Amino acid sequence: MNSEIRRLLEEVRSGGISVDEALLRLKTKPFEDVGYAKIDLHREIRQGAAEVIYGAGKTPEQICGIASVMKGNGQERILITRLSPESAAAVGRVHPMEYHGDARIGILGGVPQPDGLGTILVATGGTSDIPVAEEAALTAQILGSRVVRLYDVGVAGLHRTLAYLEDIMSASVIIAIAGMEGALASVLGGLADCPVIAVPTSVGYGASFGGLSALLSMLNSCASGVSVVNIDNGFGAGYLANQINHMTGKEHHS
């Protein structure tokens, strides 16, 4: 059950609020129209994770306005993705936040303590894939998952991957991020007993076609249990991994 509704029901049970007051809160309009955006205020109730701001294409003033509505409606933590350094500086003067330049992510309200079932392992083929990996890792962390980072372990030096078998085997979900030919996802998929989410990146020389080569390789993986998100979509991978990590049915790995 969604944490927001659970808290509301607990307040009713303890006598902190009346049934009528709780009903009024639930009847609050599901979105707020501010002209340039219609802000989804009930997304956490429906999906378990609150609205996220996609920063690309939005002005700092628009981002600030959306964040103000979210905070005014009780959203404690706000994730802003694809946020440029210039916009981050402007937004930060209105809404103090943590800004991670490599991932182009802004976080208002800090990162919570993890409450997922296990650990998400974020692995990259090379150092050049780290910006996408950090977008995935930070997304999963702000949603409540514990994340272990395993960077620069691509198949060009397979011994680097095999040196971390314990981390690979104990993960609840693996996010495999690679450009070039994208083989890392198949290697990890053949070693682990958990779901592997493959993220092709636009890293590579001309014939990689901006990540299309890695995308097709990952889609055609011979390893079972590998799913694929779009090119450079670290956010999508981190979000999906967190959903899996909060599902019942897999024991927690210490």
XYZ file of N, CA and C in Angstrom:
762
model
N 0.855 -1.195 0.000
C 0.000 0.000 0.000
C 0.885 1.236 0.000
N 0.417 2.260 -0.681
C 1.156 3.500 -0.759
C 1.414 4.085 0.623
N 2.621 4.570 0.853
C 3.011 5.058 2.176
C 2.187 6.263 2.613
N 1.817 7.127 1.662
C 1.042 8.321 2.015
C -0.340 7.935 2.544
N -1.005 7.011 1.863
C -2.319 6.558 2.318
C -2.200 5.795 3.634
N -1.142 4.994 3.759
C -0.944 4.260 5.010
C -0.808 5.219 6.193
N -0.026 6.276 6.013
C 0.133 7.269 7.086
C -1.209 7.916 7.430
N -1.983 8.192 6.388
C -3.286 8.810 6.606
C -4.203 7.887 7.405
N -4.220 6.608 7.050
C -5.057 5.645 7.756
C -4.588 5.444 9.199
N -3.273 5.461 9.396
C -2.740 5.338 10.754
C -3.171 6.524 11.623
N -3.200 7.735 11.008
C -3.637 8.915 11.754
C -5.099 8.797 12.151
N -5.907 8.254 11.232
C -7.325 8.062 11.559
C -7.465 7.055 12.697
N -6.728 5.952 12.625
C -6.817 4.922 13.650
C -6.385 5.432 15.023
N -5.349 6.281 15.025
C -4.842 6.794 16.304
C -5.669 7.952 16.841
N -6.601 8.440 16.028
C -7.415 9.569 16.465
C -6.794 10.908 16.178
N -5.693 10.925 15.424
C -5.019 12.187 15.114
C -5.846 13.077 14.209
N -6.599 12.484 13.299
C -7.503 13.243 12.440
C -8.823 12.497 12.354
N -9.862 13.203 11.956
C -11.179 12.595 11.834
C -11.337 11.911 10.486
N -12.353 11.064 10.400
C -12.651 10.402 9.127
C -12.981 11.428 8.052
N -13.731 12.468 8.420
C -14.118 13.498 7.452
C -12.898 14.260 6.931
N -11.940 14.541 7.837
C -10.727 15.245 7.405
C -9.905 14.372 6.469
N -9.815 13.080 6.778
C -9.093 12.160 5.903
C -9.761 12.086 4.538
N -11.082 12.046 4.525
C -11.815 11.996 3.269
C -11.575 13.255 2.451
N -11.514 14.398 3.120
C -11.257 15.658 2.435
C -9.887 15.641 1.762
N -8.888 15.100 2.468
C -7.543 15.006 1.874
C -7.542 14.136 0.628
N -8.253 13.035 0.682
C -8.298 12.130 -0.457
C -9.062 12.722 -1.631
N -9.978 13.665 -1.334
C -10.768 14.277 -2.391
C -10.035 15.429 -3.068
N -8.903 15.827 -2.516
C -8.141 16.923 -3.109
C -7.882 16.629 -4.573
N -7.978 17.645 -5.402
C -7.858 17.427 -6.849
C -6.565 16.699 -7.185
N -6.630 15.762 -8.146
C -5.467 14.913 -8.423
C -4.327 15.617 -9.153
N -4.586 16.799 -9.703
C -3.493 17.533 -10.343
C -3.751 19.026 -10.211
N -2.698 19.798 -10.393
C -2.834 21.255 -10.345
C -2.346 21.841 -11.654
N -3.176 22.657 -12.276
C -2.862 23.281 -13.557
C -2.264 24.656 -13.300
N -0.973 24.803 -13.674
C -0.309 26.098 -13.483
C -0.074 26.796 -14.823
N -0.801 26.360 -15.834
C -0.694 26.991 -17.149
C 0.264 26.273 -18.068
N 1.540 26.247 -17.693
C 2.551 25.590 -18.519
C 2.755 24.126 -18.142
N 2.106 23.679 -17.066
C 2.236 22.290 -16.618
C 1.016 21.885 -15.808
N 0.673 20.621 -15.897
C -0.386 20.039 -15.070
C 0.285 19.031 -14.141
N 0.436 19.409 -12.892
C 1.283 18.675 -11.956
C 0.490 17.560 -11.295
N 0.956 16.342 -11.456
C 0.277 15.155 -10.948
C 0.527 15.030 -9.453
N -0.500 15.284 -8.654
C -0.363 15.262 -7.195
C -0.713 13.910 -6.591
N -1.311 13.030 -7.371
C -1.736 11.723 -6.867
C -0.896 10.573 -7.418
N 0.218 10.893 -8.037
C 1.019 9.824 -8.642
C 1.552 8.853 -7.592
N 1.956 9.378 -6.447
C 2.460 8.479 -5.400
C 1.357 7.556 -4.902
N 0.128 8.059 -4.838
C -0.989 7.228 -4.412
C -1.218 6.101 -5.410
N -1.125 6.416 -6.715
C -1.387 5.417 -7.743
C -0.222 4.461 -7.948
N 1.008 5.002 -7.935
C 2.158 4.225 -8.387
C 3.216 3.969 -7.328
N 3.108 4.625 -6.177
C 4.088 4.409 -5.123
C 5.284 5.315 -5.185
N 5.397 6.124 -6.256
C 6.496 7.083 -6.384
C 5.918 8.399 -6.878
N 6.351 9.496 -6.283
C 5.775 10.800 -6.589
C 6.264 11.330 -7.934
N 5.631 12.402 -8.364
C 5.969 13.078 -9.612
C 7.451 13.455 -9.640
N 8.056 13.347 -10.815
C 9.447 13.735 -11.048
C 9.455 14.860 -12.078
N 10.360 15.811 -11.923
C 10.460 16.924 -12.874
C 11.530 16.604 -13.913
N 11.134 16.603 -15.185
C 12.084 16.460 -16.288
C 12.566 17.858 -16.655
N 13.822 18.136 -16.364
C 14.323 19.499 -16.458
C 14.614 20.014 -17.848
N 14.922 19.129 -18.796
C 15.282 19.557 -20.150
C 14.098 20.264 -20.804
N 14.364 21.406 -21.409
C 13.314 22.139 -22.108
C 12.487 23.046 -21.226
N 12.700 23.004 -19.927
C 11.966 23.873 -19.001
C 12.871 25.007 -18.545
N 12.301 26.174 -18.362
C 13.065 27.297 -17.830
C 13.236 27.120 -16.323
N 14.231 27.776 -15.744
C 14.376 27.705 -14.280
C 13.130 28.180 -13.550
N 12.448 29.190 -14.106
C 11.240 29.697 -13.479
C 10.135 28.643 -13.478
N 10.013 27.908 -14.578
C 9.017 26.838 -14.645
C 9.335 25.724 -13.651
N 10.598 25.349 -13.574
C 11.000 24.298 -12.627
C 10.723 24.735 -11.195
N 11.047 25.983 -10.886
C 10.787 26.497 -9.534
C 9.298 26.489 -9.223
N 8.488 26.869 -10.205
C 7.049 26.895 -10.000
C 6.478 25.517 -9.747
N 6.929 24.536 -10.518
C 6.459 23.157 -10.341
C 6.893 22.628 -8.977
N 8.152 22.887 -8.618
C 8.656 22.420 -7.321
C 7.886 23.050 -6.165
N 7.523 24.317 -6.298
C 6.775 24.996 -5.239
C 5.409 24.342 -5.031
N 4.736 23.982 -6.138
C 3.435 23.318 -6.027
C 3.596 21.953 -5.362
N 4.623 21.219 -5.764
C 4.859 19.903 -5.156
C 5.092 20.022 -3.656
N 5.964 20.939 -3.263
C 6.264 21.110 -1.846
C 5.041 21.593 -1.090
N 4.256 22.475 -1.712
C 3.059 22.976 -1.072
C 1.996 21.922 -0.858
N 2.103 20.814 -1.604
C 1.158 19.715 -1.457
C 1.754 18.533 -0.694
N 2.836 18.800 0.019
C 3.359 17.806 0.945
C 4.404 16.858 0.395
N 4.893 17.087 -0.828
C 5.929 16.197 -1.359
C 7.263 16.568 -0.716
N 7.819 15.646 0.049
C 9.020 15.935 0.829
C 10.287 15.925 -0.019
N 10.354 15.005 -0.962
C 11.546 14.878 -1.797
C 11.179 15.052 -3.265
N 12.005 15.788 -3.969
C 11.732 16.052 -5.383
C 12.977 15.728 -6.184
N 12.788 14.963 -7.246
C 13.871 14.601 -8.159
C 13.714 15.396 -9.444
N 14.775 16.082 -9.855
C 14.786 16.822 -11.123
C 15.846 16.197 -12.013
N 15.445 15.661 -13.157
C 16.386 15.013 -14.066
C 16.735 15.932 -15.240
N 17.847 15.612 -15.891
C 18.324 16.361 -17.070
C 18.334 17.868 -16.806
N 18.931 18.203 -15.689
C 19.004 19.594 -15.239
C 20.394 20.157 -15.552
N 20.439 21.199 -16.373
C 21.722 21.789 -16.756
C 22.341 22.532 -15.576
N 23.657 22.703 -15.591
C 24.302 23.451 -14.493
C 23.759 24.866 -14.345
N 23.457 25.519 -15.468
C 22.947 26.888 -15.420
C 21.573 26.932 -14.753
N 20.697 26.005 -15.143
C 19.376 25.949 -14.530
C 19.464 25.554 -13.058
N 20.399 24.658 -12.757
C 20.568 24.221 -11.370
C 20.956 25.383 -10.472
N 21.833 26.237 -10.974
C 22.258 27.389 -10.176
C 21.081 28.319 -9.906
N 20.244 28.537 -10.925
C 19.094 29.432 -10.772
C 18.036 28.824 -9.856
N 17.747 27.550 -10.045
C 16.743 26.881 -9.213
C 17.218 26.804 -7.768
N 18.511 26.540 -7.583
C 19.069 26.394 -6.246
C 18.970 27.645 -5.399
N 18.865 28.808 -6.041
C 18.710 30.048 -5.276
C 17.311 30.155 -4.671
N 16.362 29.442 -5.243
C 14.983 29.459 -4.740
C 14.698 28.228 -3.886
N 15.150 27.079 -4.366
C 14.942 25.811 -3.668
C 16.302 25.155 -3.430
N 16.875 25.309 -2.234
C 18.168 24.669 -1.962
C 18.115 23.174 -2.261
N 19.148 22.678 -2.931
C 19.133 21.280 -3.338
C 20.549 20.753 -3.494
N 20.632 19.426 -3.592
C 21.884 18.767 -3.965
C 21.902 18.660 -5.483
N 22.994 19.104 -6.102
C 23.091 18.984 -7.550
C 24.250 18.071 -7.907
N 23.972 17.080 -8.738
C 24.987 16.127 -9.197
C 25.233 16.386 -10.680
N 26.308 17.112 -10.953
C 26.573 17.568 -12.303
C 26.819 16.455 -13.300
N 27.480 15.364 -12.866
C 27.754 14.284 -13.799
C 26.466 13.628 -14.283
N 25.491 13.499 -13.395
C 24.210 12.881 -13.750
C 23.182 13.909 -14.203
N 23.475 15.195 -14.031
C 22.538 16.284 -14.317
C 21.227 16.095 -13.535
N 21.389 15.799 -12.260
C 20.241 15.543 -11.385
C 20.269 16.496 -10.200
N 19.108 17.046 -9.873
C 18.931 17.843 -8.672
C 18.004 17.116 -7.711
N 18.330 17.154 -6.428
C 17.530 16.478 -5.411
C 17.163 17.479 -4.326
N 15.864 17.670 -4.131
C 15.357 18.500 -3.040
C 14.864 17.574 -1.933
N 15.304 17.840 -0.723
C 14.827 17.059 0.412
C 15.720 15.902 0.799
N 16.822 15.715 0.101
C 17.778 14.680 0.477
C 17.381 13.278 0.059
N 18.290 12.338 0.297
C 18.091 10.931 -0.055
C 17.649 10.165 1.187
N 16.582 9.378 1.103
C 16.078 8.676 2.284
C 16.918 7.450 2.627
N 16.701 6.913 3.803
C 17.299 5.635 4.155
C 16.668 4.535 3.290
N 17.455 3.602 2.796
C 16.896 2.566 1.922
C 15.918 1.661 2.660
N 14.825 1.326 1.988
C 13.844 0.422 2.567
C 13.450 -0.688 1.584
N 14.266 -0.904 0.573
C 13.995 -1.959 -0.396
C 14.340 -3.325 0.161
N 14.045 -4.350 -0.635
C 14.263 -5.723 -0.184
C 15.726 -6.141 -0.256
N 16.480 -5.539 -1.135
C 17.873 -5.945 -1.303
C 18.702 -4.819 -1.870
N 19.639 -5.164 -2.751
C 20.588 -4.200 -3.298
C 20.479 -4.145 -4.813
N 20.530 -2.936 -5.350
C 20.614 -2.742 -6.790
C 22.074 -2.526 -7.152
N 22.575 -3.323 -8.065
C 23.952 -3.177 -8.546
C 23.921 -2.412 -9.867
N 24.644 -1.301 -9.921
C 24.745 -0.506 -11.140
C 26.153 -0.690 -11.692
N 26.247 -1.311 -12.856
C 27.549 -1.628 -13.457
C 27.682 -0.946 -14.811
N 28.894 -0.472 -15.116
C 29.141 0.141 -16.417
C 30.266 -0.578 -17.148
N 30.167 -0.518 -18.464
C 31.241 -1.075 -19.273
C 32.503 -0.244 -19.176
N 32.352 1.077 -19.171
C 33.513 1.959 -19.122
C 33.243 3.207 -18.311
N 34.279 4.015 -18.143
C 34.161 5.257 -17.395
C 33.240 6.245 -18.107
N 33.213 6.206 -19.432
C 32.385 7.136 -20.202
C 30.899 6.910 -20.002
N 30.530 5.744 -19.453
C 29.125 5.441 -19.202
C 28.641 5.936 -17.838
N 29.541 6.496 -17.037
C 29.202 6.860 -15.668
C 28.087 7.907 -15.566
N 28.025 8.941 -16.426
C 26.920 9.899 -16.298
C 25.537 9.242 -16.355
N 25.344 8.292 -17.267
C 24.069 7.577 -17.352
C 23.885 6.693 -16.120
N 24.980 6.073 -15.678
C 24.911 5.208 -14.497
C 24.534 5.991 -13.251
N 25.071 7.193 -13.113
C 24.747 7.998 -11.940
C 23.290 8.455 -11.968
N 22.760 8.707 -13.158
C 21.338 9.033 -13.249
C 20.502 7.856 -12.742
N 20.884 6.651 -13.139
C 20.168 5.450 -12.685
C 20.330 5.245 -11.185
N 21.560 5.349 -10.696
C 21.836 5.084 -9.282
C 21.135 6.082 -8.376
N 21.213 7.356 -8.707
C 20.593 8.380 -7.867
C 19.071 8.282 -7.899
N 18.518 7.935 -9.053
C 17.069 7.741 -9.143
C 16.632 6.630 -8.194
N 17.333 5.510 -8.231
C 16.990 4.388 -7.357
C 17.159 4.758 -5.882
N 18.176 5.532 -5.580
C 18.427 5.902 -4.185
C 17.358 6.832 -3.636
N 16.951 7.831 -4.407
C 15.947 8.759 -3.888
C 14.595 8.071 -3.741
N 14.386 6.967 -4.471
C 13.145 6.208 -4.356
C 13.205 5.178 -3.229
N 14.376 5.024 -2.602
C 14.448 4.186 -1.411
C 15.203 2.886 -1.549
N 16.069 2.767 -2.545
C 16.838 1.535 -2.721
C 18.303 1.728 -2.335
N 18.896 0.641 -1.849
C 20.333 0.621 -1.595
C 21.033 0.297 -2.908
N 22.068 1.054 -3.225
C 22.751 0.916 -4.516
C 24.238 0.667 -4.301
N 24.754 -0.289 -5.040
C 26.198 -0.530 -5.100
C 26.660 -0.208 -6.517
N 27.701 0.583 -6.637
C 28.222 0.982 -7.942
C 29.424 0.121 -8.316
N 29.441 -0.340 -9.558
C 30.532 -1.174 -10.070
C 30.879 -0.641 -11.459
N 31.852 0.273 -11.503
C 32.116 1.006 -12.733
C 33.388 0.514 -13.438
N 33.362 0.630 -14.754
C 34.502 0.290 -15.615
C 34.874 -1.184 -15.512
N 33.888 -2.055 -15.739
C 34.129 -3.499 -15.668
C 33.714 -4.175 -16.981
N 33.952 -3.497 -18.083
C 33.506 -3.994 -19.381
C 34.238 -5.225 -19.862
N 33.703 -5.802 -20.925
C 34.192 -7.101 -21.405
C 35.545 -7.017 -22.095
N 36.053 -5.817 -22.348
C 37.400 -5.712 -22.905
C 38.446 -6.226 -21.919
N 38.087 -6.310 -20.659
C 38.925 -6.913 -19.626
C 38.027 -7.708 -18.707
N 37.657 -8.907 -19.118
C 36.625 -9.675 -18.424
C 37.001 -9.988 -16.976
N 38.310 -10.042 -16.687
C 38.730 -10.309 -15.313
C 38.244 -9.237 -14.353
N 38.021 -8.022 -14.855
C 37.503 -6.948 -14.008
C 36.084 -7.260 -13.551
N 35.289 -7.862 -14.419
C 33.925 -8.256 -14.060
C 33.936 -9.410 -13.069
N 34.739 -10.424 -13.378
C 34.745 -11.642 -12.560
C 35.319 -11.409 -11.165
N 36.030 -10.305 -10.981
C 36.582 -9.998 -9.659
C 35.495 -9.576 -8.666
N 34.292 -9.315 -9.171
C 33.214 -8.845 -8.307
C 32.018 -9.802 -8.328
N 32.291 -11.079 -8.403
C 31.226 -12.070 -8.480
C 30.307 -12.045 -7.260
N 30.861 -11.787 -6.082
C 30.029 -11.774 -4.883
C 28.970 -10.678 -4.968
N 29.371 -9.479 -5.416
C 28.411 -8.385 -5.571
C 27.368 -8.730 -6.627
N 27.807 -9.335 -7.714
C 26.893 -9.689 -8.801
C 25.888 -10.737 -8.345
N 26.371 -11.749 -7.637
C 25.497 -12.851 -7.217
C 24.518 -12.449 -6.112
N 24.856 -11.438 -5.327
C 24.015 -11.071 -4.180
C 23.037 -9.947 -4.493
N 23.078 -9.405 -5.704
C 22.183 -8.299 -6.054
C 20.748 -8.781 -6.238
N 19.805 -7.920 -5.922
C 18.390 -8.192 -6.194
C 18.016 -7.786 -7.613
N 18.668 -6.743 -8.109
C 18.484 -6.271 -9.480
C 19.828 -5.737 -9.952
N 20.123 -5.936 -11.232
C 21.351 -5.387 -11.816
C 20.972 -4.447 -12.952
N 21.608 -3.282 -12.964
C 21.493 -2.370 -14.103
C 22.829 -2.398 -14.830
N 22.817 -2.873 -16.064
C 24.041 -3.001 -16.861
C 24.055 -1.895 -17.908
N 25.041 -1.022 -17.818
C 25.083 0.177 -18.664
C 26.331 0.128 -19.528
N 26.140 0.156 -20.847
C 27.292 0.042 -21.737
C 26.982 0.629 -23.109
N 28.026 1.172 -23.719
C 27.940 1.631 -25.100
C 28.682 0.634 -25.990
N 29.362 1.154 -27.008
C 30.093 0.296 -27.948
C 29.189 -0.831 -28.453
N 29.551 -2.098 -28.175
C 28.726 -3.233 -28.635
C 27.749 -3.711 -27.568
N 27.827 -3.166 -26.347
C 26.838 -3.436 -25.316
C 26.847 -4.847 -24.760
N 27.985 -5.517 -24.794
C 28.029 -6.928 -24.394
C 27.924 -7.153 -22.890
N 28.137 -6.120 -22.100
C 28.144 -6.291 -20.647
C 26.836 -6.881 -20.134
N 25.720 -6.476 -20.713
C 24.419 -6.961 -20.241
C 24.300 -8.473 -20.390
N 24.774 -9.019 -21.502
C 24.705 -10.466 -21.705
C 25.612 -11.209 -20.737
N 26.787 -10.657 -20.473
C 27.716 -11.295 -19.539
C 27.114 -11.348 -18.143
N 26.589 -10.225 -17.676
C 25.993 -10.192 -16.340
C 24.723 -11.032 -16.291
N 23.960 -11.015 -17.365
C 22.759 -11.824 -17.417
C 23.047 -13.310 -17.347
N 24.217 -13.711 -17.813
C 24.608 -15.112 -17.758
C 25.211 -15.535 -16.427
N 25.486 -14.553 -15.559
C 26.085 -14.856 -14.258
C 25.093 -14.751 -13.105
N 24.138 -13.846 -13.203
C 23.279 -13.512 -12.060
C 21.953 -14.258 -12.110
N 21.337 -14.416 -10.930
C 20.022 -15.064 -10.840
C 18.910 -14.047 -10.653
N 19.192 -12.776 -10.888
C 18.209 -11.714 -10.700
C 17.939 -11.011 -12.026
N 16.898 -10.184 -12.092
C 16.639 -9.440 -13.325
C 17.796 -8.505 -13.668
N 18.098 -8.392 -14.951
C 19.125 -7.469 -15.441
C 18.444 -6.455 -16.356
N 18.605 -5.179 -16.024
C 18.067 -4.105 -16.849
C 19.224 -3.501 -17.632
N 19.165 -3.614 -18.932
C 20.246 -3.148 -19.792
C 19.973 -1.730 -20.276
N 20.998 -0.889 -20.203
C 20.883 0.488 -20.674
C 21.952 0.731 -21.738
N 21.574 0.826 -23.003
C 22.560 1.175 -24.021
C 22.890 2.662 -23.928
N 24.149 3.008 -24.105
C 24.531 4.418 -24.087
C 25.025 4.839 -25.464
N 25.060 6.125 -25.657
C 25.488 6.672 -26.947
C 27.002 6.776 -27.058
N 27.708 6.094 -26.156
C 29.167 6.079 -26.183
C 29.656 5.113 -27.255
N 30.572 5.549 -28.098
C 31.127 4.651 -29.107
C 31.540 5.405 -30.355
N 32.248 4.703 -31.226
C 32.700 5.311 -32.477
C 31.562 5.337 -33.493
N 31.844 5.854 -34.667
C 30.805 6.140 -35.659
C 29.836 5.020 -35.956
N 30.336 3.797 -36.090
C 29.464 2.681 -36.458
C 28.554 2.230 -35.322
N 28.726 2.824 -34.132
C 27.800 2.496 -33.045
C 26.482 3.249 -33.200
N 26.473 4.226 -34.137
C 25.256 4.965 -34.477
C 24.566 5.567 -33.243
N 25.368 6.219 -32.396
C 24.809 6.926 -31.256
C 24.101 6.045 -30.256
N 24.521 4.790 -30.134
C 23.934 3.876 -29.168
C 23.029 2.830 -29.781
N 22.726 2.951 -31.077
C 21.834 1.985 -31.722
C 22.458 0.588 -31.757
N 23.767 0.520 -31.970
C 24.440 -0.780 -31.991
C 24.298 -1.498 -30.649
N 24.535 -0.766 -29.555
C 24.389 -1.365 -28.221
C 22.939 -1.736 -27.940
N 22.016 -0.894 -28.367
C 20.591 -1.179 -28.171
C 20.196 -2.495 -28.842
N 20.597 -2.676 -30.094
C 20.232 -3.897 -30.815
C 20.919 -5.122 -30.215
N 22.168 -4.964 -29.786
C 22.867 -6.082 -29.143
C 22.160 -6.510 -27.863
N 21.748 -5.540 -27.070
C 21.076 -5.854 -25.811
C 19.702 -6.467 -26.049
N 18.989 -5.980 -27.067
C 17.688 -6.553 -27.398
C 17.814 -8.004 -27.858
N 18.951 -8.330 -28.446
C 19.189 -9.680 -28.954
C 20.048 -10.518 -28.026
N 20.089 -10.145 -26.737
C 20.910 -10.866 -25.776
C 20.522 -12.340 -25.711
N 21.538 -13.208 -25.648
C 21.277 -14.641 -25.510
C 21.039 -15.032 -24.056
N 21.240 -14.107 -23.116
C 21.022 -14.393 -21.697
C 19.554 -14.163 -21.357
N 18.983 -15.091 -20.617
C 17.596 -14.935 -20.186
C 17.518 -13.925 -19.040
N 16.371 -13.259 -18.935
C 16.167 -12.331 -17.818
C 16.729 -10.956 -18.033
N 17.078 -10.614 -19.283
C 17.598 -9.283 -19.594
C 16.502 -8.468 -20.272
N 16.182 -7.311 -19.704
C 15.261 -6.367 -20.338
C 16.044 -5.114 -20.715
N 15.491 -4.316 -21.605
C 16.241 -3.183 -22.159
C 15.394 -1.917 -22.112
N 16.007 -0.820 -21.698
C 15.365 0.492 -21.784
C 16.019 1.283 -22.915
N 15.561 2.480 -23.111
C 16.013 3.280 -24.243
C 17.452 3.783 -24.058
N 18.019 4.256 -25.139
C 19.405 4.743 -25.146
C 19.568 5.896 -24.140
N 20.555 5.766 -23.261
C 20.903 6.778 -22.251
C 19.809 6.994 -21.201
N 18.855 6.074 -21.105
C 17.736 6.261 -20.181
C 18.067 5.711 -18.797
N 18.984 6.372 -18.119
C 19.339 5.961 -16.767
C 18.179 6.099 -15.804
N 17.391 7.157 -15.963
C 16.235 7.349 -15.076
C 15.269 6.175 -15.179
N 14.931 5.775 -16.391
C 13.991 4.674 -16.573
C 14.490 3.386 -15.957
N 15.783 3.130 -16.083
C 16.365 1.913 -15.508
C 16.342 1.965 -13.984
N 16.712 3.108 -13.410
C 16.709 3.244 -11.959
C 15.320 3.135 -11.373
N 14.336 3.696 -12.060
C 12.948 3.637 -11.594
C 12.441 2.199 -11.611
N 12.679 1.501 -12.726
C 12.216 0.114 -12.850
C 12.920 -0.791 -11.840
N 14.224 -0.611 -11.682
C 14.968 -1.434 -10.722
C 14.430 -1.238 -9.313
N 14.098 -0.001 -8.971
C 13.544 0.264 -7.643
C 12.192 -0.411 -7.462
N 11.361 -0.410 -8.493
C 10.065 -1.096 -8.397
C 10.261 -2.588 -8.116
N 11.196 -3.193 -8.827
C 11.472 -4.618 -8.611
C 12.003 -4.841 -7.200
N 12.850 -3.943 -6.749
C 13.478 -4.081 -5.439
C 12.503 -3.857 -4.283
N 11.314 -3.360 -4.575
C 10.309 -3.169 -3.540
C 9.150 -4.155 -3.657
N 9.302 -5.131 -4.545
C 8.279 -6.169 -4.657
C 8.577 -7.287 -3.668
N 7.527 -7.909 -3.134
C 7.727 -9.025 -2.219
C 8.084 -10.273 -3.007
N 8.717 -11.228 -2.310
C 8.994 -12.507 -2.946
C 10.464 -12.830 -3.064
N 11.364 -11.846 -2.852
C 12.804 -12.144 -2.882
C 13.388 -11.802 -1.530
N 14.123 -12.719 -0.964
C 14.696 -12.514 0.352
C 15.737 -11.419 0.302
N 15.858 -10.717 1.407
C 16.862 -9.672 1.527
C 18.250 -10.274 1.635
N 19.173 -9.725 0.859
C 20.589 -10.156 0.947
C 21.322 -9.192 1.860
N 22.025 -9.700 2.805
C 22.767 -8.839 3.724
C 24.056 -8.369 3.076
